[in-house]
Amino acid sequence: MMKKWLVAILFGTVLTLAACGGDDGAEEPADNGDTATEEQNGDSETEGGTVDASAGEEVYAANCAGCHGADLSGGAGPELNQIGSKLSAEEIADIIQEGIGGMPAQKQVTGEDLDSLSNWLAEKQ
């Protein structure tokens, strides 16, 4: 009985830590020089109000769903179903990067992923 309890606690801890970040960025794509050129030219997909909903949803699933629920309904973190009615995309991006309250900073979410995620969440009204 004690062994099952210990395994359950350890598994839950690992699951929580994995869901709330901890990515050291080891899977960043190789820089072939195109990214800097695109950013300098302003060719970002999210510029001009276009939001790639599937990209934002994928970033959410990989980084946020563990605490905020796969359906945005909350869990360890607050529900986000209507976060866009309270915060702008910029405010959401700041919270993702800096953390707030019990939410740690999610420094692994950057660039286009951060833009896609914050814009996608801002649409949740």
CSV table of C-alpha atoms in Angstrom, one decimal:
chain,number,residue,atom,x,y,z
A,1,MET,CA,0.0,0.0,0.0
A,2,MET,CA,2.8,2.5,0.9
A,3,LYS,CA,4.7,1.6,-2.2
A,4,LYS,CA,1.6,2.4,-4.4
A,5,TRP,CA,1.1,5.7,-2.6
A,6,LEU,CA,4.7,6.7,-3.1
A,7,VAL,CA,4.6,5.8,-6.8
A,8,ALA,CA,1.4,7.8,-7.2
A,9,ILE,CA,2.9,10.9,-5.5
A,10,LEU,CA,6.1,10.7,-7.6
A,11,PHE,CA,4.2,10.3,-10.8
A,12,GLY,CA,1.9,13.2,-10.0
A,13,THR,CA,4.9,15.4,-9.2
A,14,VAL,CA,6.7,14.5,-12.4
A,15,LEU,CA,3.6,15.1,-14.4
A,16,THR,CA,3.0,18.5,-12.8
A,17,LEU,CA,6.5,19.6,-13.4
A,18,ALA,CA,6.5,18.4,-17.0
A,19,ALA,CA,3.2,20.2,-17.7
A,20,CYS,CA,4.3,23.5,-16.2
A,21,GLY,CA,7.4,24.1,-18.2
A,22,GLY,CA,11.0,23.1,-17.6
A,23,ASP,CA,11.9,22.9,-21.3
A,24,ASP,CA,15.5,24.0,-21.6
A,25,GLY,CA,15.0,24.9,-25.3
A,26,ALA,CA,17.1,21.9,-26.5
A,27,GLU,CA,14.7,21.4,-29.4
A,28,GLU,CA,15.1,24.9,-31.0
A,29,PRO,CA,15.4,24.7,-34.7
A,30,ALA,CA,18.8,25.3,-36.3
A,31,ASP,CA,19.3,28.9,-37.3
A,32,ASN,CA,19.8,29.0,-41.0
A,33,GLY,CA,19.8,32.8,-41.2
A,34,ASP,CA,16.2,33.1,-42.6
A,35,THR,CA,14.6,33.9,-39.2
A,36,ALA,CA,16.5,37.2,-38.7
A,37,THR,CA,15.7,38.2,-42.3
A,38,GLU,CA,12.0,37.5,-41.8
A,39,GLU,CA,11.9,39.4,-38.5
A,40,GLN,CA,13.7,42.4,-40.0
A,41,ASN,CA,11.4,42.5,-43.0
A,42,GLY,CA,8.2,42.1,-40.8
A,43,ASP,CA,7.1,38.9,-42.5
A,44,SER,CA,5.8,37.4,-39.3
A,45,GLU,CA,2.6,35.4,-39.7
A,46,THR,CA,1.0,37.1,-36.7
A,47,GLU,CA,1.7,40.6,-37.9
A,48,GLY,CA,-1.3,42.5,-39.2
A,49,GLY,CA,-3.8,40.7,-37.0
A,50,THR,CA,-3.6,37.3,-38.6
A,51,VAL,CA,-3.6,34.6,-36.0
A,52,ASP,CA,-2.7,31.0,-36.7
A,53,ALA,CA,-5.2,29.4,-34.4
A,54,SER,CA,-3.8,25.8,-34.9
A,55,ALA,CA,-0.3,27.0,-34.0
A,56,GLY,CA,-1.6,28.8,-30.8
A,57,GLU,CA,-3.6,25.7,-29.9
A,58,GLU,CA,-0.6,23.5,-30.3
A,59,VAL,CA,1.6,25.7,-28.2
A,60,TYR,CA,-1.1,25.7,-25.5
A,61,ALA,CA,-1.4,21.9,-25.6
A,62,ALA,CA,2.3,21.5,-25.2
A,63,ASN,CA,2.9,24.1,-22.5
A,64,CYS,CA,-0.3,25.1,-20.7
A,65,ALA,CA,-2.9,22.4,-20.8
A,66,GLY,CA,-1.4,20.5,-17.9
A,67,CYS,CA,-2.3,23.3,-15.5
A,68,HIS,CA,-5.1,25.1,-17.3
A,69,GLY,CA,-6.9,22.1,-18.7
A,70,ALA,CA,-7.0,20.8,-22.3
A,71,ASP,CA,-10.3,22.6,-22.7
A,72,LEU,CA,-9.2,25.8,-21.0
A,73,SER,CA,-11.5,24.9,-18.0
A,74,GLY,CA,-8.7,25.2,-15.4
A,75,GLY,CA,-7.2,22.8,-13.0
A,76,ALA,CA,-4.0,23.6,-11.1
A,77,GLY,CA,-4.2,27.0,-12.8
A,78,PRO,CA,-7.2,29.2,-13.5
A,79,GLU,CA,-9.7,28.7,-16.3
A,80,LEU,CA,-8.9,30.6,-19.5
A,81,ASN,CA,-12.1,30.3,-21.5
A,82,GLN,CA,-12.7,34.0,-21.4
A,83,ILE,CA,-9.2,35.4,-20.7
A,84,GLY,CA,-9.4,37.6,-23.8
A,85,SER,CA,-12.3,39.6,-22.3
A,86,LYS,CA,-10.0,40.5,-19.4
A,87,LEU,CA,-6.5,40.8,-20.9
A,88,SER,CA,-5.0,41.9,-24.3
A,89,ALA,CA,-2.6,39.7,-26.2
A,90,GLU,CA,0.3,41.8,-25.0
A,91,GLU,CA,-0.8,41.4,-21.4
A,92,ILE,CA,-1.2,37.7,-21.8
A,93,ALA,CA,2.3,37.5,-23.4
A,94,ASP,CA,3.8,39.4,-20.5
A,95,ILE,CA,2.2,36.9,-18.0
A,96,ILE,CA,3.4,33.9,-20.0
A,97,GLN,CA,7.0,35.3,-20.0
A,98,GLU,CA,7.1,36.7,-16.5
A,99,GLY,CA,4.7,34.5,-14.6
A,100,ILE,CA,2.1,35.8,-12.1
A,101,GLY,CA,1.0,34.6,-8.7
A,102,GLY,CA,1.6,30.8,-8.5
A,103,MET,CA,2.3,30.5,-12.2
A,104,PRO,CA,6.0,30.3,-13.0
A,105,ALA,CA,7.5,32.2,-16.0
A,106,GLN,CA,7.3,30.1,-19.2
A,107,LYS,CA,10.6,31.3,-20.8
A,108,GLN,CA,10.6,28.3,-23.2
A,109,VAL,CA,7.6,29.9,-25.1
A,110,THR,CA,9.2,32.6,-27.3
A,111,GLY,CA,9.0,34.2,-30.7
A,112,GLU,CA,6.2,33.1,-33.0
A,113,ASP,CA,5.1,30.5,-30.5
A,114,LEU,CA,4.5,33.3,-27.9
A,115,ASP,CA,2.8,35.5,-30.4
A,116,SER,CA,0.5,32.6,-31.6
A,117,LEU,CA,-0.4,31.5,-28.1
A,118,SER,CA,-1.1,35.0,-26.7
A,119,ASN,CA,-3.1,36.0,-29.8
A,120,TRP,CA,-5.1,32.7,-29.7
A,121,LEU,CA,-5.8,33.2,-26.0
A,122,ALA,CA,-6.8,36.8,-26.5
A,123,GLU,CA,-9.5,35.6,-28.9
A,124,LYS,CA,-11.1,33.6,-26.0
A,125,GLN,CA,-14.0,35.9,-25.1
